[in-house]
PDB file of C-alpha atoms in Angstrom:
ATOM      1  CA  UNK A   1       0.000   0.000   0.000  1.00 81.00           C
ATOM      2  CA  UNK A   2       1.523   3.684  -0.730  1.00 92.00           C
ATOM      3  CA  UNK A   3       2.174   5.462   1.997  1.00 96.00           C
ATOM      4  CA  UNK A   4       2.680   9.472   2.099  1.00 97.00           C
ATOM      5  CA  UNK A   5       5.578  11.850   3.946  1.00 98.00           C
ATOM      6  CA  UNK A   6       4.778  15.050   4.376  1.00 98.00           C
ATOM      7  CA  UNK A   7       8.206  16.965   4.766  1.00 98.00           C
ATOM      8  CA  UNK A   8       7.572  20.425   6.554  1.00 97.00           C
ATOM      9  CA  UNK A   9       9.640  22.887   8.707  1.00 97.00           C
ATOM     10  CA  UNK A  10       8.872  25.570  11.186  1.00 95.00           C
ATOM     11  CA  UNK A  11      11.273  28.383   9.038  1.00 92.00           C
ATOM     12  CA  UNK A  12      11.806  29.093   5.468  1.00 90.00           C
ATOM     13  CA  UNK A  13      15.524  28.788   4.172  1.00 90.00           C
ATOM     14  CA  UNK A  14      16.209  25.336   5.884  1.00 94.00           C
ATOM     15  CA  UNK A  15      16.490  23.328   2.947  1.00 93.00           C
ATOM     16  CA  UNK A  16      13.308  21.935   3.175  1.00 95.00           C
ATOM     17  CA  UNK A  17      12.427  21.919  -0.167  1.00 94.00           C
ATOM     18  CA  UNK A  18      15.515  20.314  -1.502  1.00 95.00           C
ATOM     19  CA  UNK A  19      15.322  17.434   1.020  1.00 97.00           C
ATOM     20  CA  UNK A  20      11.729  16.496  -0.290  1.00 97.00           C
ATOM     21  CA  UNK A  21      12.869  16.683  -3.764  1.00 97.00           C
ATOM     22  CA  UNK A  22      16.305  14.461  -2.880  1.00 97.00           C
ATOM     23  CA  UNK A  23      14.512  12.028  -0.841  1.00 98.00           C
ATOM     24  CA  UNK A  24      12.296  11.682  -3.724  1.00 97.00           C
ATOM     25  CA  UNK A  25      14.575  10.755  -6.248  1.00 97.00           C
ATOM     26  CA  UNK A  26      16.635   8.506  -3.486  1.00 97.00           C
ATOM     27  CA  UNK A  27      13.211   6.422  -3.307  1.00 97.00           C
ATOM     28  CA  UNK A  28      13.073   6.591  -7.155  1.00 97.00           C
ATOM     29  CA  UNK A  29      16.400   4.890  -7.635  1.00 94.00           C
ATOM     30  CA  UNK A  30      15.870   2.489  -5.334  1.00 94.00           C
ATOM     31  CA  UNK A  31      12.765   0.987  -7.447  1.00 95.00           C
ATOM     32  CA  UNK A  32       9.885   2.744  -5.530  1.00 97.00           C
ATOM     33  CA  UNK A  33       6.645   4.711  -7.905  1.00 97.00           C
ATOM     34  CA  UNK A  34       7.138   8.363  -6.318  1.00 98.00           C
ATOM     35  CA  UNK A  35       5.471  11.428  -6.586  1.00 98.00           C
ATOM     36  CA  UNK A  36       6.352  14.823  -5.380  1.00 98.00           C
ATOM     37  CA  UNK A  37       3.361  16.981  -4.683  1.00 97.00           C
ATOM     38  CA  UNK A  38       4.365  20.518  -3.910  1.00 94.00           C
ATOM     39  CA  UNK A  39       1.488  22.053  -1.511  1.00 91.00           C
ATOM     40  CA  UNK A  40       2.988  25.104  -1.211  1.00 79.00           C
ATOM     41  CA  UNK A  41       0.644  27.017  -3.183  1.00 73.00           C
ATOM     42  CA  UNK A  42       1.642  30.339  -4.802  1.00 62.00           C
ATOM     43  CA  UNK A  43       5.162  30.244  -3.801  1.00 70.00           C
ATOM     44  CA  UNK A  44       6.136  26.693  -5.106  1.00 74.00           C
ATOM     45  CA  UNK A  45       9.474  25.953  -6.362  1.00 86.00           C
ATOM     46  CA  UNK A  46      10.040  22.512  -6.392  1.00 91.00           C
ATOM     47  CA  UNK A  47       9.722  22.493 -10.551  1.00 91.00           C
ATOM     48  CA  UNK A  48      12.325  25.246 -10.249  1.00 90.00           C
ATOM     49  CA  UNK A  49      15.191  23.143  -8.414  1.00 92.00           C
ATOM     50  CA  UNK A  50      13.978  20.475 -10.482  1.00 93.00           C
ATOM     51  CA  UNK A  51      14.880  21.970 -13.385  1.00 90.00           C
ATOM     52  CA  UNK A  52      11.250  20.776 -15.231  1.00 92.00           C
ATOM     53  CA  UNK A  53       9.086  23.220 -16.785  1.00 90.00           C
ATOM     54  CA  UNK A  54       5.508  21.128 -15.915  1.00 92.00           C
ATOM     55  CA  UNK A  55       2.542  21.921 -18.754  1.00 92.00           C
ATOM     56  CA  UNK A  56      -0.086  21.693 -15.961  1.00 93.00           C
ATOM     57  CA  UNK A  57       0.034  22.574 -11.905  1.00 91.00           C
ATOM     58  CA  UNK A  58      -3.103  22.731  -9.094  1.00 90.00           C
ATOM     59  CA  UNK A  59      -4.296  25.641 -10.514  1.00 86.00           C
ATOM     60  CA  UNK A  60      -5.690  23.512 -13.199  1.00 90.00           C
ATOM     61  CA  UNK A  61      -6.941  21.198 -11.235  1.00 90.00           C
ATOM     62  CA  UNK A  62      -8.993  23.590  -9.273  1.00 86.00           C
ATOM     63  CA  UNK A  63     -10.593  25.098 -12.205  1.00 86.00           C
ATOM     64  CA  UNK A  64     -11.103  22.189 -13.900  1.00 91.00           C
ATOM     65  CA  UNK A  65      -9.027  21.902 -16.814  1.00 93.00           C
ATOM     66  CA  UNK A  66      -7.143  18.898 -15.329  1.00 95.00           C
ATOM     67  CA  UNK A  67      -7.760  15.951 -13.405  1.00 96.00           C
ATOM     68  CA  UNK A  68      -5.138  15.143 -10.729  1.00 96.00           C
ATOM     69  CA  UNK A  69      -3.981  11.929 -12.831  1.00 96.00           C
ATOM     70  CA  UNK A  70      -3.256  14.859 -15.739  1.00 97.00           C
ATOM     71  CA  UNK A  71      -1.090  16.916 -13.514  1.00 96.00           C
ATOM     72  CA  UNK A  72       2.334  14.342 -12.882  1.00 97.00           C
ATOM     73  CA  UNK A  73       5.338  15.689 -15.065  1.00 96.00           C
ATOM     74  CA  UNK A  74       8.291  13.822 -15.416  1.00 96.00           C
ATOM     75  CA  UNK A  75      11.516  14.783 -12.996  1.00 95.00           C
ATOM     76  CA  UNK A  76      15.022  13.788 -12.940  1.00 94.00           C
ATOM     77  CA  UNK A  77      15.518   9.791 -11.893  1.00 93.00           C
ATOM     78  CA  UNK A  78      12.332   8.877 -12.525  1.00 95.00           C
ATOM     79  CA  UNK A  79      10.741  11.133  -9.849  1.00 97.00           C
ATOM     80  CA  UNK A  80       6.973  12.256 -10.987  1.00 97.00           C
ATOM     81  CA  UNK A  81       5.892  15.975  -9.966  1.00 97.00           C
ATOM     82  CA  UNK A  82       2.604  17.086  -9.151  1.00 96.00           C
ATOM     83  CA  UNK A  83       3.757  21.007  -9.401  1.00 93.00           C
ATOM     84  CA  UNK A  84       1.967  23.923  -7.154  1.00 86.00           C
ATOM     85  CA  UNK A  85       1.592  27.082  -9.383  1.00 70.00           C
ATOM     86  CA  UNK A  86       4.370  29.095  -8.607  1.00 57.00           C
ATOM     87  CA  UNK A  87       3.390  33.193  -8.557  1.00 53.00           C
ATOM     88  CA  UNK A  88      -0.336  32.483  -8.556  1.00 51.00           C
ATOM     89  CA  UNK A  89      -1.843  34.741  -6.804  1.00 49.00           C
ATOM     90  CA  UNK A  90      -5.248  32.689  -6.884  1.00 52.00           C
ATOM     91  CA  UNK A  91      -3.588  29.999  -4.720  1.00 52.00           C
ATOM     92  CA  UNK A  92      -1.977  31.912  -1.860  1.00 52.00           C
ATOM     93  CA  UNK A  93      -4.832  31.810   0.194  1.00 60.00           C
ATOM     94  CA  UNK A  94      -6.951  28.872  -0.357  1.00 71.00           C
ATOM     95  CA  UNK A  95      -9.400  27.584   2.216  1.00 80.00           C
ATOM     96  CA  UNK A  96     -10.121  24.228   3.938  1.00 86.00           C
ATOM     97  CA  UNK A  97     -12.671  23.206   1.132  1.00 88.00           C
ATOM     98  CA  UNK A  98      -9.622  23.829  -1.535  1.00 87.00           C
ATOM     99  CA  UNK A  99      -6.994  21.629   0.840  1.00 89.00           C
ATOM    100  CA  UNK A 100      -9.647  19.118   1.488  1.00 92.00           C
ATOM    101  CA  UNK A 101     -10.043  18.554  -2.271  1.00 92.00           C
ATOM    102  CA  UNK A 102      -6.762  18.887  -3.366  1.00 93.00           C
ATOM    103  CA  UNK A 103      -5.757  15.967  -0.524  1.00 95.00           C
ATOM    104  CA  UNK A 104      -8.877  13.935  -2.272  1.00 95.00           C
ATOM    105  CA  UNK A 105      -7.831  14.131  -5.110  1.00 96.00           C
ATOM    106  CA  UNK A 106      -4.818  12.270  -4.669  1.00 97.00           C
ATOM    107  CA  UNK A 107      -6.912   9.542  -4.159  1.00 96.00           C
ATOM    108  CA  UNK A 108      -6.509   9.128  -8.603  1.00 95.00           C
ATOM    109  CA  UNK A 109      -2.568   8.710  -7.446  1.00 95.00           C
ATOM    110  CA  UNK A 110      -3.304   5.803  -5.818  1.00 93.00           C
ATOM    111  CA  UNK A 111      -2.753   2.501  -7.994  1.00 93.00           C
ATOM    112  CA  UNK A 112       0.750   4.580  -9.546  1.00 93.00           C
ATOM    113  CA  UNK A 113       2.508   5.473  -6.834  1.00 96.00           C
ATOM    114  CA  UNK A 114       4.420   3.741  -3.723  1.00 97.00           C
ATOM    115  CA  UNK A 115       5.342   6.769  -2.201  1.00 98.00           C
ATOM    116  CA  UNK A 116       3.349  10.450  -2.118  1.00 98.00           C
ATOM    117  CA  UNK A 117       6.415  12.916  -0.602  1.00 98.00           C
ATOM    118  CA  UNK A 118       4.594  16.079   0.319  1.00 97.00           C
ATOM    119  CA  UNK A 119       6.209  19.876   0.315  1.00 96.00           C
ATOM    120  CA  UNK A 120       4.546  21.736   3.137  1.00 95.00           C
ATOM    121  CA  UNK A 121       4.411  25.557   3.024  1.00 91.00           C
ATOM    122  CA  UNK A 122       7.031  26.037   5.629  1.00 92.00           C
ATOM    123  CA  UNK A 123       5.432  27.966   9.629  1.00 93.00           C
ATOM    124  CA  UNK A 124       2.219  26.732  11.576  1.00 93.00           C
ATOM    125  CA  UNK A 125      -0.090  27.719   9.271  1.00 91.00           C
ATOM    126  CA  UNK A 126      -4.093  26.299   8.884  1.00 91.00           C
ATOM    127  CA  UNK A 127      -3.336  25.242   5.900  1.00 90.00           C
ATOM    128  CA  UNK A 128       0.159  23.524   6.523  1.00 93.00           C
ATOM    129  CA  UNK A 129      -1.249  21.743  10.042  1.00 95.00           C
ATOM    130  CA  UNK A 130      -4.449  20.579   7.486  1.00 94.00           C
ATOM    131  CA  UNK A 131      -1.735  18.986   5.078  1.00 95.00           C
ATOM    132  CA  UNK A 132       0.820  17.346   7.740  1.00 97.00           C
ATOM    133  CA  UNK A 133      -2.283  16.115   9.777  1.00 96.00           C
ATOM    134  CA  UNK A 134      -3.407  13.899   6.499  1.00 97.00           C
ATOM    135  CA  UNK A 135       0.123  12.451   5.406  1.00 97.00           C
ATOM    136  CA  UNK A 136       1.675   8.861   6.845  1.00 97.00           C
ATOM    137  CA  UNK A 137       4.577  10.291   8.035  1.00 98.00           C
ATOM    138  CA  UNK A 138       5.761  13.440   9.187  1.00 98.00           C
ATOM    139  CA  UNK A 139       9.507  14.858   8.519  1.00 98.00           C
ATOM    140  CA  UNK A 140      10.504  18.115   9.573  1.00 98.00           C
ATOM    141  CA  UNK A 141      13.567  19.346   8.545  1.00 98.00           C
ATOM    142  CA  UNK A 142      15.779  21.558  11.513  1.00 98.00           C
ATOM    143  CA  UNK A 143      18.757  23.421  11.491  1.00 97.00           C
ATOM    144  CA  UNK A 144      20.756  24.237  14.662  1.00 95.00           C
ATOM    145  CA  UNK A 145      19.570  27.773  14.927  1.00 94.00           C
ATOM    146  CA  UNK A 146      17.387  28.976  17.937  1.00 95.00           C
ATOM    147  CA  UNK A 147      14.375  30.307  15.503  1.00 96.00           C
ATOM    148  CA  UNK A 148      14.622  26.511  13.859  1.00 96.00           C
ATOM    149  CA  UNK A 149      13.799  25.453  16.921  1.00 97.00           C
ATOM    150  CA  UNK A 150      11.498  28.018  18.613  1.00 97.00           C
ATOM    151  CA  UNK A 151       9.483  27.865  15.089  1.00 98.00           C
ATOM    152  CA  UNK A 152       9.659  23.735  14.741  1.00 98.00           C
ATOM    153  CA  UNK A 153       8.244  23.325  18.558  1.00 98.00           C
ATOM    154  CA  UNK A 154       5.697  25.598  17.531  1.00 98.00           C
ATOM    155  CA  UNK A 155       4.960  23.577  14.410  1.00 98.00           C
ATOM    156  CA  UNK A 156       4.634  20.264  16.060  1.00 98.00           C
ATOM    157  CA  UNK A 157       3.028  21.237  19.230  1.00 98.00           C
ATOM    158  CA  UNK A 158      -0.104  23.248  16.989  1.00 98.00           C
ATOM    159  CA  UNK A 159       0.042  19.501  15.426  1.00 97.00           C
ATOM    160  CA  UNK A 160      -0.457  17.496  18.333  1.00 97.00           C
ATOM    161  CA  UNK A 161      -2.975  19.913  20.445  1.00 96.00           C
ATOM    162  CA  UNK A 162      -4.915  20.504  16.895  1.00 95.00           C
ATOM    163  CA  UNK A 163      -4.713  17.319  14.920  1.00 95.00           C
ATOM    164  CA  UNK A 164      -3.495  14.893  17.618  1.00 95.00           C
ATOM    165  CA  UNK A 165      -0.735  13.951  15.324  1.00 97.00           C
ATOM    166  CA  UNK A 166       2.180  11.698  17.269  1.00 97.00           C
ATOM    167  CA  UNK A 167       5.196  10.432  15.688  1.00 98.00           C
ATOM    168  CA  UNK A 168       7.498  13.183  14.016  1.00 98.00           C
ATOM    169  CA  UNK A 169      10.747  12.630  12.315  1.00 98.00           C
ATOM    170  CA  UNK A 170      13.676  15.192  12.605  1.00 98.00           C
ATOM    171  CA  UNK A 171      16.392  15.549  10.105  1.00 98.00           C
ATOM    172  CA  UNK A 172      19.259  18.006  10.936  1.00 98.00           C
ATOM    173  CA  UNK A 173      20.543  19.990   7.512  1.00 97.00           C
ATOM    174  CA  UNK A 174      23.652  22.021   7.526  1.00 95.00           C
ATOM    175  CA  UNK A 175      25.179  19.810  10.040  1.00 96.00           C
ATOM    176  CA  UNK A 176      28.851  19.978  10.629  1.00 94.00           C
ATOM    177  CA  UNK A 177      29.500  16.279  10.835  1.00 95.00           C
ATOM    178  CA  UNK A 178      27.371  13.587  13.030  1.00 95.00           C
ATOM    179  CA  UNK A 179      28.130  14.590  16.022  1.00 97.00           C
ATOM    180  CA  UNK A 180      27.056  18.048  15.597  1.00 96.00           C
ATOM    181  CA  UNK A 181      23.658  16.780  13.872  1.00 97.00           C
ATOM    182  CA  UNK A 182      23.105  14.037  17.170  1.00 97.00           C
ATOM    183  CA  UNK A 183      23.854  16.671  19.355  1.00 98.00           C
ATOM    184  CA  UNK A 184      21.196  19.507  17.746  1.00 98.00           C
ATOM    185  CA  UNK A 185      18.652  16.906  17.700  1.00 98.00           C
ATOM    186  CA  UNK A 186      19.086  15.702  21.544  1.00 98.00           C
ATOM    187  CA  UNK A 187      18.651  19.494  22.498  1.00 98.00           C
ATOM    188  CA  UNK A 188      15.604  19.973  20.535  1.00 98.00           C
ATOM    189  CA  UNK A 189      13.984  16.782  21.928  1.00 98.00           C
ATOM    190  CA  UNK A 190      14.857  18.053  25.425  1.00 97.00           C
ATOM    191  CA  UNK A 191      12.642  20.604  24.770  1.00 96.00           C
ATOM    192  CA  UNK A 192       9.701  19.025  23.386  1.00 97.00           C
ATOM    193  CA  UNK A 193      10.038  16.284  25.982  1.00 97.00           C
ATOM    194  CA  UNK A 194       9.309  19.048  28.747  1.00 96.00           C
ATOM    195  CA  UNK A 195       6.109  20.462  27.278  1.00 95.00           C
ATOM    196  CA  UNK A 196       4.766  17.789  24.835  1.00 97.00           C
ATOM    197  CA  UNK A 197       3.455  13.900  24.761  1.00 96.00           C
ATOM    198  CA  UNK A 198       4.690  13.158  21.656  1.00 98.00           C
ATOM    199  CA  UNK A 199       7.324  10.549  19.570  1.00 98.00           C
ATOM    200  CA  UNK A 200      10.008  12.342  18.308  1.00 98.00           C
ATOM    201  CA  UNK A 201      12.501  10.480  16.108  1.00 98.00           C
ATOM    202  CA  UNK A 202      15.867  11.203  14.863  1.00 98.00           C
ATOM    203  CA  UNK A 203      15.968   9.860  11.761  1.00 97.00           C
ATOM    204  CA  UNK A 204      19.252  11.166  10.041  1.00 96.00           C
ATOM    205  CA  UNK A 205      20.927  14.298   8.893  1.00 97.00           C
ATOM    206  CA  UNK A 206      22.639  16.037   5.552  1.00 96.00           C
ATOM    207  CA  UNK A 207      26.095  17.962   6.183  1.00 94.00           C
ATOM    208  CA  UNK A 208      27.050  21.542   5.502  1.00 92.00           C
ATOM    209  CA  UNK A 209      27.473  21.207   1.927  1.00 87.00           C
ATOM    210  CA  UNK A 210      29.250  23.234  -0.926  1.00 89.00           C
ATOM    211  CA  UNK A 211      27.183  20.779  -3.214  1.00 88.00           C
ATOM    212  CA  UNK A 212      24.082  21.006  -1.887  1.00 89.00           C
ATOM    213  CA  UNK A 213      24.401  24.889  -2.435  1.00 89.00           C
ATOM    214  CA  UNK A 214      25.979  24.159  -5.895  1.00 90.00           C
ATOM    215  CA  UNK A 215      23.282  21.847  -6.839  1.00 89.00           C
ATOM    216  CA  UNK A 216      19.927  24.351  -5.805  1.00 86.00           C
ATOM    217  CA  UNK A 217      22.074  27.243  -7.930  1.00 86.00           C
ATOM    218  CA  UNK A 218      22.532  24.480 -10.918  1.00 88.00           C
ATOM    219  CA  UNK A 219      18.888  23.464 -10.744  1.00 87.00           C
ATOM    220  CA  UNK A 220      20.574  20.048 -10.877  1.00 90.00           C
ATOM    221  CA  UNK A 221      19.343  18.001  -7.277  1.00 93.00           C
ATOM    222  CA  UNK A 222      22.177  16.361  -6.191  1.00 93.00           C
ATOM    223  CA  UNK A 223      20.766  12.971  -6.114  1.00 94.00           C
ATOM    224  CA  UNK A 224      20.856  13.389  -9.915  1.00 88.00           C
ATOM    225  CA  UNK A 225      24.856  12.849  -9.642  1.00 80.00           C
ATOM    226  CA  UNK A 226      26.318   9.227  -9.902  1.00 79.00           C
ATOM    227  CA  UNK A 227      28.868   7.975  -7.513  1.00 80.00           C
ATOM    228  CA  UNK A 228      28.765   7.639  -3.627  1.00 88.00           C
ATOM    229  CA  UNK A 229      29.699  11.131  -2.164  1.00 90.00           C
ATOM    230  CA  UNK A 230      28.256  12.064   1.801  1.00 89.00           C
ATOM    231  CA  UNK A 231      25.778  13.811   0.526  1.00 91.00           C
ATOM    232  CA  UNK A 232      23.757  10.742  -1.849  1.00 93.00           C
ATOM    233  CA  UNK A 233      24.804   8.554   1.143  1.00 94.00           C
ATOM    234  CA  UNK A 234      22.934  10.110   3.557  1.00 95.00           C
ATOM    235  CA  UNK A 235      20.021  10.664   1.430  1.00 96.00           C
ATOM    236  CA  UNK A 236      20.239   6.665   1.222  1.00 95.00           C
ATOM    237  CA  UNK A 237      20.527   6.640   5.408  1.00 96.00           C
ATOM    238  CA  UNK A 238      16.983   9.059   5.297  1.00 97.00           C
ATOM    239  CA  UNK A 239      15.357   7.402   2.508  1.00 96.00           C
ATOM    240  CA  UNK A 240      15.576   3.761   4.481  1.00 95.00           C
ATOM    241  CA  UNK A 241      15.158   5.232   8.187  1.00 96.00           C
ATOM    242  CA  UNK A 242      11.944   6.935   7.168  1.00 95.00           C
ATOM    243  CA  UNK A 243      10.266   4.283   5.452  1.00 92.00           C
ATOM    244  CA  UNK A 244      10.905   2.304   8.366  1.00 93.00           C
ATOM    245  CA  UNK A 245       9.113   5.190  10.996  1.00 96.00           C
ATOM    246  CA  UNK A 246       5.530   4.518  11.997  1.00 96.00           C
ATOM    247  CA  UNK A 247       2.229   6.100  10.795  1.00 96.00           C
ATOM    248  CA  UNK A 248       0.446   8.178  12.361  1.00 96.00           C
ATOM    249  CA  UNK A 249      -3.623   6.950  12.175  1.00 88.00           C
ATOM    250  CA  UNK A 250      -4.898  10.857  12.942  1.00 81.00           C
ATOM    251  CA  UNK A 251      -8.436  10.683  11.734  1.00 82.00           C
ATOM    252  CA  UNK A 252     -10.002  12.290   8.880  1.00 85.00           C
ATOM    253  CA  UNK A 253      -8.873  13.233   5.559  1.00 92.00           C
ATOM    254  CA  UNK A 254      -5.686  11.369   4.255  1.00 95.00           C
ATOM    255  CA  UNK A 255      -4.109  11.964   1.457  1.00 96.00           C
ATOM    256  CA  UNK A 256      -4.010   8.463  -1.365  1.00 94.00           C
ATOM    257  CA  UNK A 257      -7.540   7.773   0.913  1.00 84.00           C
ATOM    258  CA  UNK A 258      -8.515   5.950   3.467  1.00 64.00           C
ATOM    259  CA  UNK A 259      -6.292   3.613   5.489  1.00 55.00           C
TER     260      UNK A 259
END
């Protein structure tokens, strides 16, 4: 049965969007059906470091001149791309009917795909807690910055209080080496252990990379290189660790449909 990950962050400028699209393609290569669907509507950009101009994006869908099995484009390594509409001003604010059909929707996705990977508008937002509390699995993407972490607790405690959602996974970007990443997560999980009753999960880390920042200028994700480097091999590390985290089973809308 697919399964879906949404992959979110409390800031902007964390790298969040490059992790979904890398953790994408790392799934990709290793056999799985995957989708990217980028849900942050109005600003999207995940065509743009993609470096794929798609023909159709939700704004389409939403005034009907696609059906969600229209709107995949073809990425890099196989990777499929359900893009958001980037500079549409129509999509910037959309309202719970709009999310609720656009998660659907992805019911049509179904029977293609193994894997949905979901780009959350980064911040607490209605519209980002709607999206994360519908998705499998939940990865949030931190840096070892004190507004990455006052802005993720804030994130995943307005998801457990409002949506009841559980299990989180946290991957540290920028990291100096392990150590550094292990040592960012432990303090942020001190912190949510004092205020919230929830299962956080550290589930791997990418370092502080000249490629990574070569590859989002290049448009070329760096899981689109051959060859073992530390960057592909812990996108490997994530890509297994992840599908091995549990679900959460918060009720309601899910995105591929009921479970």
């Amino acid at each position: 049965m697919a399964y879906s990950v949404a992959v979110t962050s409390g800031k902007g400028g964390v790298g969040k969007t490059s992790i979904a699209i890398n953790l994408g393609m790392t799934l990709s290569r290793e056999g799985q059906r995957v989708c990217l669907l980028d849900t942050d509507f109005g600003l999207a950009n995940a065509h743009i470091l993609l470096g794929v101009n798609p023909e159709k994006t939700i704004s389409d869908l939403l005034n009907d001149r696609a059906t969600m099995s229209e709107l995949p484009c073809n990425g890099p390594a196989g990777l499929k791309l359900v893009a958001g509409g980037s500079g549409l001003t129509d999509l910037l604010k959309i309202d719970e009917n709009i999310r609720n059909q656009i998660i659907r929707c992805t019911d049509a996705l179904d029977d293609d795909l193994d894997v949905l990977i979901v780009d959350v508008p980064a911040g607490a937002s209605d519209s980002a807690i709607d999206i994360i509390a519908a998705a499998d699995r939940v990865l949030v993407v931190l840096v070892g910055e004190p507004t990455s972490f006052t802005d993720a607790y804030t994130l995943i405690k307005a998801c457990s209080l409002e949506k009841n959602t559980h299990h989180f996974s946290v991957v540290v970007n920028m990291a100096s080496n392990a150590n550094h990443a292990k040592d960012t997560f432990d303090r942020f999980k001190n912190i949510t252990d004092r205020f919230l009753d929830i299962d956080l999960r550290f589930v791997g880390y990418l370092p502080l990379s000249g490629a990574l920042r070569d590859s989002i200028v290049k448009r070329r994700p760096i899981m689109s290189e051959n060859g073992e480097t530390a960057e592909t091999q812990s996108f490997k590390k994530l890509a297994l660790t992840i599908a091995q985290s549990p679900e959460n089973e918060t009720p309601g809308l899910r995105f591929l449909g009921l479970k």
